[in-house]
PDB file of C-alpha atoms in Angstrom:
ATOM      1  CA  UNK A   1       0.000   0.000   0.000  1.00  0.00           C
ATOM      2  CA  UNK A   2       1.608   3.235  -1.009  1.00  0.00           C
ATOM      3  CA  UNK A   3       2.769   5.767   1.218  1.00  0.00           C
ATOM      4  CA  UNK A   4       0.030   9.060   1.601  1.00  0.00           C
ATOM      5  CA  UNK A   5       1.618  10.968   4.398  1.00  0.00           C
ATOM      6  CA  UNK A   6       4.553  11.530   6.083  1.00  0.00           C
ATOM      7  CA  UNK A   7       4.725  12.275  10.079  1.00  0.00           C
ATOM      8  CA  UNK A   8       7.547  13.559  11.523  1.00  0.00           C
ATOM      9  CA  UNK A   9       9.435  14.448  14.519  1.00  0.00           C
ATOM     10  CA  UNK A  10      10.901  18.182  15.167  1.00  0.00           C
ATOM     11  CA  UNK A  11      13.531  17.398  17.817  1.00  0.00           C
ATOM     12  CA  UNK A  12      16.546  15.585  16.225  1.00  0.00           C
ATOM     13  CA  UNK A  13      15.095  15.164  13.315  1.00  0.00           C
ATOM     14  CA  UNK A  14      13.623  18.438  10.983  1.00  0.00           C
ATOM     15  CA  UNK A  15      15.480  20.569  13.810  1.00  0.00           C
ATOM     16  CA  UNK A  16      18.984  20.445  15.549  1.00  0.00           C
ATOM     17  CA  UNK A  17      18.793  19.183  19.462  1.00  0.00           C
ATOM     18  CA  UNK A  18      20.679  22.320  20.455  1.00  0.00           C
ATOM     19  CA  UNK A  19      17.998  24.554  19.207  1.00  0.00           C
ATOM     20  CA  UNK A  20      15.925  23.339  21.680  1.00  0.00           C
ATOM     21  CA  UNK A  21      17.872  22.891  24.762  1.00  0.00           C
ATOM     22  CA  UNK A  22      20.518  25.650  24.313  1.00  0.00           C
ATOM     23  CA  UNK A  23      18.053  28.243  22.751  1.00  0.00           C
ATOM     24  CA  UNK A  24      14.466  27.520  23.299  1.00  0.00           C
ATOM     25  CA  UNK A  25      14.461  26.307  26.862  1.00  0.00           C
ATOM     26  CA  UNK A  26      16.804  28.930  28.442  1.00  0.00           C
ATOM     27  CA  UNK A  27      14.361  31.271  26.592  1.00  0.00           C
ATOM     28  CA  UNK A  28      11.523  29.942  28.378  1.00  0.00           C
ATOM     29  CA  UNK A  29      13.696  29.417  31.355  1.00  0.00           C
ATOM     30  CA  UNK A  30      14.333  33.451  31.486  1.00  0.00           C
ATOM     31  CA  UNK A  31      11.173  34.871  30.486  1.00  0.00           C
ATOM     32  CA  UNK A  32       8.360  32.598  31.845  1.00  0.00           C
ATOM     33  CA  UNK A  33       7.911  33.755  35.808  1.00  0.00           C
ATOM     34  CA  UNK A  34       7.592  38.155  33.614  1.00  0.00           C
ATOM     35  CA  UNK A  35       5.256  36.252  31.273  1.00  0.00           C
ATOM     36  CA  UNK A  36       3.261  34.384  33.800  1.00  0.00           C
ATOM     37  CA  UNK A  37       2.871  37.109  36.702  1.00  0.00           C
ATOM     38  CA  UNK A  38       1.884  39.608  33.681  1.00  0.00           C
ATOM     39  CA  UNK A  39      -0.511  37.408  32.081  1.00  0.00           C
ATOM     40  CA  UNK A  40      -2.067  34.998  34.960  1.00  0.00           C
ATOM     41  CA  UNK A  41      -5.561  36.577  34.636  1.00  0.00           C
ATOM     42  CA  UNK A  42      -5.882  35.906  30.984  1.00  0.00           C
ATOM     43  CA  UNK A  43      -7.785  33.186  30.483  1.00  0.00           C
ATOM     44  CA  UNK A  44      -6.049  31.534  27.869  1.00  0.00           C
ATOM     45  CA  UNK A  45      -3.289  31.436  30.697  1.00  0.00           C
ATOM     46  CA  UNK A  46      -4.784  30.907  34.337  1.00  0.00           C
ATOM     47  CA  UNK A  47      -6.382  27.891  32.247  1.00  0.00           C
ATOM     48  CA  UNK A  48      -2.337  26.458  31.965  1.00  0.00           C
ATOM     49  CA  UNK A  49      -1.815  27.806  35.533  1.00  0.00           C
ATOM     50  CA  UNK A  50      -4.665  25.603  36.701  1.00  0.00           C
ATOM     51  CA  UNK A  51      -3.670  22.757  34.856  1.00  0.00           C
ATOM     52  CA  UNK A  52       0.015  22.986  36.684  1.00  0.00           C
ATOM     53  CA  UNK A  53      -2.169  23.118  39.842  1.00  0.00           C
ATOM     54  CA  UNK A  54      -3.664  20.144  39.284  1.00  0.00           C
ATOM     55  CA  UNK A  55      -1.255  17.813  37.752  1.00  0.00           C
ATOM     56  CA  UNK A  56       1.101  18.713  41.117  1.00  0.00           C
ATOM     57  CA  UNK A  57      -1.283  18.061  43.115  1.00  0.00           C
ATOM     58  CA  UNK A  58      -0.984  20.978  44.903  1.00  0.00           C
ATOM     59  CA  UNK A  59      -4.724  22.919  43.895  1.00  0.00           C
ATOM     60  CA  UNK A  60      -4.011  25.900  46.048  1.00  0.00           C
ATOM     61  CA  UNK A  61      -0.317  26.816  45.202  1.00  0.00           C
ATOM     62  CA  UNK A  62      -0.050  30.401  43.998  1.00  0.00           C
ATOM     63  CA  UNK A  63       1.509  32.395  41.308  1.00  0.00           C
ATOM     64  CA  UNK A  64       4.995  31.877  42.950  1.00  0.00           C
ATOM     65  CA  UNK A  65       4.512  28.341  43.669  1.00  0.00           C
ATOM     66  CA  UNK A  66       3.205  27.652  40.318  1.00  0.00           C
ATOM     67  CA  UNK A  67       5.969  29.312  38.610  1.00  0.00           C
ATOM     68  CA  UNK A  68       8.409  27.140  40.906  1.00  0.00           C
ATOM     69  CA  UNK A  69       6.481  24.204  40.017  1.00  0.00           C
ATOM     70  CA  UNK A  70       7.395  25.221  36.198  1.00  0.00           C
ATOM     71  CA  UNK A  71      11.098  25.892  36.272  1.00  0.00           C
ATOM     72  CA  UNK A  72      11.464  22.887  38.022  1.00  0.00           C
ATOM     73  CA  UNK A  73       9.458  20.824  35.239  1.00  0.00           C
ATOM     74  CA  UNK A  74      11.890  22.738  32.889  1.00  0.00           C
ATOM     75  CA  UNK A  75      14.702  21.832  34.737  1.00  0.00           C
ATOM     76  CA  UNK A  76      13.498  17.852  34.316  1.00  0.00           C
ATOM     77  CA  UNK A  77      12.665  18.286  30.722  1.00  0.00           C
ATOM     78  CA  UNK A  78       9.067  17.054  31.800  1.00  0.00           C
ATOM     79  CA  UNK A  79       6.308  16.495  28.814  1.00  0.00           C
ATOM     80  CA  UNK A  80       3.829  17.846  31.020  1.00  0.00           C
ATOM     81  CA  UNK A  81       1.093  19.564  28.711  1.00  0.00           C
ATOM     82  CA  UNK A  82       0.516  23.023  30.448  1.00  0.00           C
ATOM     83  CA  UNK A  83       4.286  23.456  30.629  1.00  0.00           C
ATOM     84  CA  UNK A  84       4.670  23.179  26.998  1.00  0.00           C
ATOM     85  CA  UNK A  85       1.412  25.159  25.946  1.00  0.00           C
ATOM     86  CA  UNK A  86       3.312  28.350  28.666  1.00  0.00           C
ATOM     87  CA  UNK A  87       6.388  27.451  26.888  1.00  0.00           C
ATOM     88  CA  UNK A  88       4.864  27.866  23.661  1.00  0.00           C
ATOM     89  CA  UNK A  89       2.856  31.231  24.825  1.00  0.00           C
ATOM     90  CA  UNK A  90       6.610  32.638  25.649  1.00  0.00           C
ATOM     91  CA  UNK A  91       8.229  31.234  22.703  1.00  0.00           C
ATOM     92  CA  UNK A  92       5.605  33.457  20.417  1.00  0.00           C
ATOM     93  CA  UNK A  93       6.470  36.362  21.880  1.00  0.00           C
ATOM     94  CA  UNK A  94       9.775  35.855  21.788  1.00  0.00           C
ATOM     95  CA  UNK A  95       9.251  34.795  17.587  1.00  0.00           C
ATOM     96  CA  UNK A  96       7.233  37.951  17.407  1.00  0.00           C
ATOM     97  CA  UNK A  97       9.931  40.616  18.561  1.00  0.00           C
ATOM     98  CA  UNK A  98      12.389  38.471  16.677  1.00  0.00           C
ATOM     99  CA  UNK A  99      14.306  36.747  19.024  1.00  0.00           C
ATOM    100  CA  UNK A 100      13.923  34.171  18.289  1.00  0.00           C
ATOM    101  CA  UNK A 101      13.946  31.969  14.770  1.00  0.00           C
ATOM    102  CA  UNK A 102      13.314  28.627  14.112  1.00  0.00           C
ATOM    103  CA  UNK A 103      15.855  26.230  12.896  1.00  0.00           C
ATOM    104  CA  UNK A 104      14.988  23.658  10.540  1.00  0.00           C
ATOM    105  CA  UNK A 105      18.025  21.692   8.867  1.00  0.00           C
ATOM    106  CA  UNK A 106      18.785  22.438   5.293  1.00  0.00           C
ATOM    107  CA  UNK A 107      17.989  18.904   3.722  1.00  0.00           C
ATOM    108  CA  UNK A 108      15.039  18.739   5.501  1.00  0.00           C
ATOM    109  CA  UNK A 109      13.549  21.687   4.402  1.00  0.00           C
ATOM    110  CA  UNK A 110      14.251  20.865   0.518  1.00  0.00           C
ATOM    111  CA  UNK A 111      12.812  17.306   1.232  1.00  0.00           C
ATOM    112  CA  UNK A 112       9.436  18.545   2.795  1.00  0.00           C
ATOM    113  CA  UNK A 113       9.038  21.190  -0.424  1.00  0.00           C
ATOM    114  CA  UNK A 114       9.798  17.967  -2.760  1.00  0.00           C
ATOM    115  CA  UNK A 115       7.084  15.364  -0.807  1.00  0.00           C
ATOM    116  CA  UNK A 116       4.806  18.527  -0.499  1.00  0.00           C
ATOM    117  CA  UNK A 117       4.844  19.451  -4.494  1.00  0.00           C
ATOM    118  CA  UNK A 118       4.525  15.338  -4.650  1.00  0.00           C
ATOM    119  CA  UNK A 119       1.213  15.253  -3.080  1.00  0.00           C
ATOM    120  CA  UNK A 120       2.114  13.928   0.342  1.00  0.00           C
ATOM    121  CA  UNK A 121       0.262  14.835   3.465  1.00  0.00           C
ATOM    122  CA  UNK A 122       3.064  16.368   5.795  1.00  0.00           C
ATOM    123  CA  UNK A 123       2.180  16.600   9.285  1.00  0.00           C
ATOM    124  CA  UNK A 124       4.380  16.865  12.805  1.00  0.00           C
ATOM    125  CA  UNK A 125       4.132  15.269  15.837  1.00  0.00           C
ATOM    126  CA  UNK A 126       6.471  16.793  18.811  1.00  0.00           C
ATOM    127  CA  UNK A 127       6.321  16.652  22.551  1.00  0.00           C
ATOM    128  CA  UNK A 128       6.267  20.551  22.019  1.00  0.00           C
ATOM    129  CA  UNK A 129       2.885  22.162  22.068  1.00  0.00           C
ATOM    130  CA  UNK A 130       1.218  22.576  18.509  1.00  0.00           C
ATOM    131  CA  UNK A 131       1.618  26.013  19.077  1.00  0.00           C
ATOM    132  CA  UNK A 132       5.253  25.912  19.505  1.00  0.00           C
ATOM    133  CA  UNK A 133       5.670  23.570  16.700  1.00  0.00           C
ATOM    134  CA  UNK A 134       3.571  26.406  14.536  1.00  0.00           C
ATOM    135  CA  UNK A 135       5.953  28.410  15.235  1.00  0.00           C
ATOM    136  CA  UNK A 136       9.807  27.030  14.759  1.00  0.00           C
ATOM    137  CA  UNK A 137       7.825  26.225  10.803  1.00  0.00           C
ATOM    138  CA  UNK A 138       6.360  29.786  10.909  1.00  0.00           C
ATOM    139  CA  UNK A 139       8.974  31.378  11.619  1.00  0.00           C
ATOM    140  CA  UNK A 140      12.156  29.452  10.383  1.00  0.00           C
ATOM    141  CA  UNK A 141      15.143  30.833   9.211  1.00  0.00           C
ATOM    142  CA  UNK A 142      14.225  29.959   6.193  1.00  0.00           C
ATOM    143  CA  UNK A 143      10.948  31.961   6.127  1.00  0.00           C
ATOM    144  CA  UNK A 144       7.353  30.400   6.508  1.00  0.00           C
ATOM    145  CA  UNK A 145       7.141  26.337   6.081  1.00  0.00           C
ATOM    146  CA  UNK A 146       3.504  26.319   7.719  1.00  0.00           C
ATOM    147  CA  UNK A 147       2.000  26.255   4.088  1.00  0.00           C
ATOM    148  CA  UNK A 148       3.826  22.570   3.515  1.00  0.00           C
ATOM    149  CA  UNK A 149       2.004  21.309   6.666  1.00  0.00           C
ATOM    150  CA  UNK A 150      -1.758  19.518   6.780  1.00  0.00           C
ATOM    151  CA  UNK A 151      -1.968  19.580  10.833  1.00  0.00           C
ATOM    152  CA  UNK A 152       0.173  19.040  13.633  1.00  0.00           C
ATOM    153  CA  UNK A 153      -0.090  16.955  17.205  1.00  0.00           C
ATOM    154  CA  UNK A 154       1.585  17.076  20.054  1.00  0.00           C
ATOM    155  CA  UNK A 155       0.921  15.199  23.418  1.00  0.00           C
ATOM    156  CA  UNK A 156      -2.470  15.812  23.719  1.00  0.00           C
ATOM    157  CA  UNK A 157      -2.605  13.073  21.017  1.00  0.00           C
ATOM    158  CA  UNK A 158      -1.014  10.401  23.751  1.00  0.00           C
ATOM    159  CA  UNK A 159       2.356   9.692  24.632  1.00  0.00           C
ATOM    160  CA  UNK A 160       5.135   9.600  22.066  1.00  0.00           C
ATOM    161  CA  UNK A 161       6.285   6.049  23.169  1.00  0.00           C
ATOM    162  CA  UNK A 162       2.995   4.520  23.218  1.00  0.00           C
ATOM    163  CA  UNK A 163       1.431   2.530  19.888  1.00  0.00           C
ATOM    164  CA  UNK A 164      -2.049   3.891  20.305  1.00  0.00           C
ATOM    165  CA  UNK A 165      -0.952   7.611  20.176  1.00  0.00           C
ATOM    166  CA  UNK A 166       0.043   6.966  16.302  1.00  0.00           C
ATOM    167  CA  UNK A 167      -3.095   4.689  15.775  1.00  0.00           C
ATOM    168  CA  UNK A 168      -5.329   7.926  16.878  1.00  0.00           C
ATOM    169  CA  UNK A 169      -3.172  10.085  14.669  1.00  0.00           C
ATOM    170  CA  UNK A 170      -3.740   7.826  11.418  1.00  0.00           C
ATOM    171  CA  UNK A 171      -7.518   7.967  12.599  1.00  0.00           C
ATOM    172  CA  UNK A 172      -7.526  11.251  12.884  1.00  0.00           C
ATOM    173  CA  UNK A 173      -6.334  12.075   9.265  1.00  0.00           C
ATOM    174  CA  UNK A 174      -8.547   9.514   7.838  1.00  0.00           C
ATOM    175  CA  UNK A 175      -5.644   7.286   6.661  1.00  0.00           C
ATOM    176  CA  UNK A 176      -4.480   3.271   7.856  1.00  0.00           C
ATOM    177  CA  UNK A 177      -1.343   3.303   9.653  1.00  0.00           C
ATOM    178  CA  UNK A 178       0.105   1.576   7.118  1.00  0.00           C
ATOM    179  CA  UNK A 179      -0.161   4.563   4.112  1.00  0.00           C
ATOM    180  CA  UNK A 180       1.801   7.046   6.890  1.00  0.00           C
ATOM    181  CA  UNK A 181       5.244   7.105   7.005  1.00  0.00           C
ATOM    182  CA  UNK A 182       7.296   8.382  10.603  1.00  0.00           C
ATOM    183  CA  UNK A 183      10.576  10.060  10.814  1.00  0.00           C
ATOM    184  CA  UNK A 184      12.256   9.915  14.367  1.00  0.00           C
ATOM    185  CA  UNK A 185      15.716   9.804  15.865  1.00  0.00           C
ATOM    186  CA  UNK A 186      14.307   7.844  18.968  1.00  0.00           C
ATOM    187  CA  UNK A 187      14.165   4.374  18.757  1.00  0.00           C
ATOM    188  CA  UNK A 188      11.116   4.011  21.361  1.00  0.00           C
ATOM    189  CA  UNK A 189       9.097   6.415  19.288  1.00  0.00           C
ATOM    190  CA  UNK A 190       9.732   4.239  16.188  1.00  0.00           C
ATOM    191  CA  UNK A 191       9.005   1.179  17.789  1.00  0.00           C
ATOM    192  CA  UNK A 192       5.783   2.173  18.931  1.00  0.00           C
ATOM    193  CA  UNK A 193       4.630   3.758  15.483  1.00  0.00           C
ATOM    194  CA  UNK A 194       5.534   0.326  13.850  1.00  0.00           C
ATOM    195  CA  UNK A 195       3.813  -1.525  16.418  1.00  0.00           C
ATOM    196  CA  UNK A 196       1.016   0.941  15.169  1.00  0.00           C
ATOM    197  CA  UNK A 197       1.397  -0.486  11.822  1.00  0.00           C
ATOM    198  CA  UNK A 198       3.335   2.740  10.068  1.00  0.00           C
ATOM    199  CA  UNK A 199       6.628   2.701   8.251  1.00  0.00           C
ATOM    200  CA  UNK A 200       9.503   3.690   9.931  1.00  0.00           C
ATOM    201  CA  UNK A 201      12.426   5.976   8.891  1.00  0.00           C
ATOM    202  CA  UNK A 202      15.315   7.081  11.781  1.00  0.00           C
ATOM    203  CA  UNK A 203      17.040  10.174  11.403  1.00  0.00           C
ATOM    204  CA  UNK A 204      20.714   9.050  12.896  1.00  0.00           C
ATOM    205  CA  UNK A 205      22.588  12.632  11.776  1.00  0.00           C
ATOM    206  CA  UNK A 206      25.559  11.613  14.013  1.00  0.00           C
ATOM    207  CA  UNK A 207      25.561   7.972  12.520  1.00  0.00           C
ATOM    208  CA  UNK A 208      24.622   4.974  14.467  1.00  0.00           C
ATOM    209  CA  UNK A 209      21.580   2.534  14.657  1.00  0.00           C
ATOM    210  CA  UNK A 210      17.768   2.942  15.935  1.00  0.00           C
ATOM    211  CA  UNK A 211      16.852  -0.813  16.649  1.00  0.00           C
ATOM    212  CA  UNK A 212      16.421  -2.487  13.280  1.00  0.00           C
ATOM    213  CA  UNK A 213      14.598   0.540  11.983  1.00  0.00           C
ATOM    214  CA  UNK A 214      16.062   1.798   8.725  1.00  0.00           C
ATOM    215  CA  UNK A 215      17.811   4.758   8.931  1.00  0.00           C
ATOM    216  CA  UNK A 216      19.697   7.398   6.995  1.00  0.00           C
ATOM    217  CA  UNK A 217      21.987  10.667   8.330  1.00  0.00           C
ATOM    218  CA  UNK A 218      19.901  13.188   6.309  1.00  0.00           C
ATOM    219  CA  UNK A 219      16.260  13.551   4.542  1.00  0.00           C
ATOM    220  CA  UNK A 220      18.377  13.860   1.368  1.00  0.00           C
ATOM    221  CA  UNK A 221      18.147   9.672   1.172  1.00  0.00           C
ATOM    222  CA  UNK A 222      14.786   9.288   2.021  1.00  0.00           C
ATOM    223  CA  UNK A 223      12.666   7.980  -0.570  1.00  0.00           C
ATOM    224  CA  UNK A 224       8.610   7.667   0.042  1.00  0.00           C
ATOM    225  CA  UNK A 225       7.896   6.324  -3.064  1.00  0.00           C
ATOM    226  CA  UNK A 226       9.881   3.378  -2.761  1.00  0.00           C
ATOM    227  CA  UNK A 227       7.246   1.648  -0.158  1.00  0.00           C
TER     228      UNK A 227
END
């Protein structure tokens, strides 16, 4: 059955692993307590705050605490959903006043054009919020890449590591799991597609091996019309 649409991971695989953890996070790191005691009555925001709240356990923790609470997720790199929806909230502004851009490798940005002007469904799938993955596309180095995309999920969707998150995600854009191919340079997160019943590809940029999942060091090599 031939390939329809391609999935990918941001982190290590479209985007450099430094990006993230050297520029994004001690972005967030700096400017979320300013953004959250500025903005904690918004509602888009006290929603996040009482999400953090809830998830800690700790229902009656306030501003302070909850900003605490945060930089210490941070600190753990912890998927936790509010964290990465603040995150993301901090990360626009930052975009917006041009601090920040968005790197996407080189090869990877050719290959999406080429599968896009192919007729391939591109979408993402990132432990980072959909907003923040909106916006290291939208505003990439590069320019704009949002146009290549058909939708994005993040973990709202279900864990990364976990075989019925990518069986919801094939639901979801009315496809079998089998016509969707999934770029990833973690081996767990390609297990558990395949166990989903999508094709695998690993992104190994430094060399090496992801299980017995094919692999290549670039999206240069990667061929979807070959399945």
């Amino acid at each position: 059955m031939p390939i329809k649409a391609i999935l990918t991971d941001i982190e290590g695989t479209t985007s450099a692993v430094s990006f993230v953890f050297d520029v994004l996070f001690p972005y967030a790191r700096e400017h979320l307590p300013g953004f959250v005691r500025t903005h904690a009555q918004e509602p888009a925001v006290l929603a996040q705050l009482d999400a953090v709240r809830a998830d800690s356990g700790e229902p009656d923790a306030n501003i302070e605490r909850v900003i605490e609470i945060l930089l210490e997720w941070i600190a753990a790199d912890r998927k936790a959903t509010p964290l990465k929806a603040l995150q993301g909230m901090v990360w626009a502004e930052g975009y917006r006043a041009g601090q920040l851009k968005g790197h996407v490798y080189p090869d990877a940005v050719l290959a999406l054009r080429r599968w896009h002007e192919q007729g391939y469904g591109l979408y993402v799938y990132s432990s980072g919020s959909v907003q923040a993955q909106k916006l290291i596309f939208g505003c990439a180095e590069v320019g704009d890449l949002t146009p290549l995309f058909s939708g994005y999920f993040d973990t709202g969707c279900g864990p990364k590591r976990e075989s019925q998150s990518y069986r919801q995600i094939a639901e979801s854009i009315r496809l079998r799991p089998e016509q969707v191919l999934f770029l990833s340079d973690v081996v767990e997160e390609l297990d558990a597609a395949r166990q989903a019943g999508m094709l695998t590809y690993g992104l190994v940029r430094a060399g090496g091996q992801l299980g017995d999942h094919e692999v290549a060091p670039s999206f240069e090599t990667i061929d979807p019309g070959r399945y």
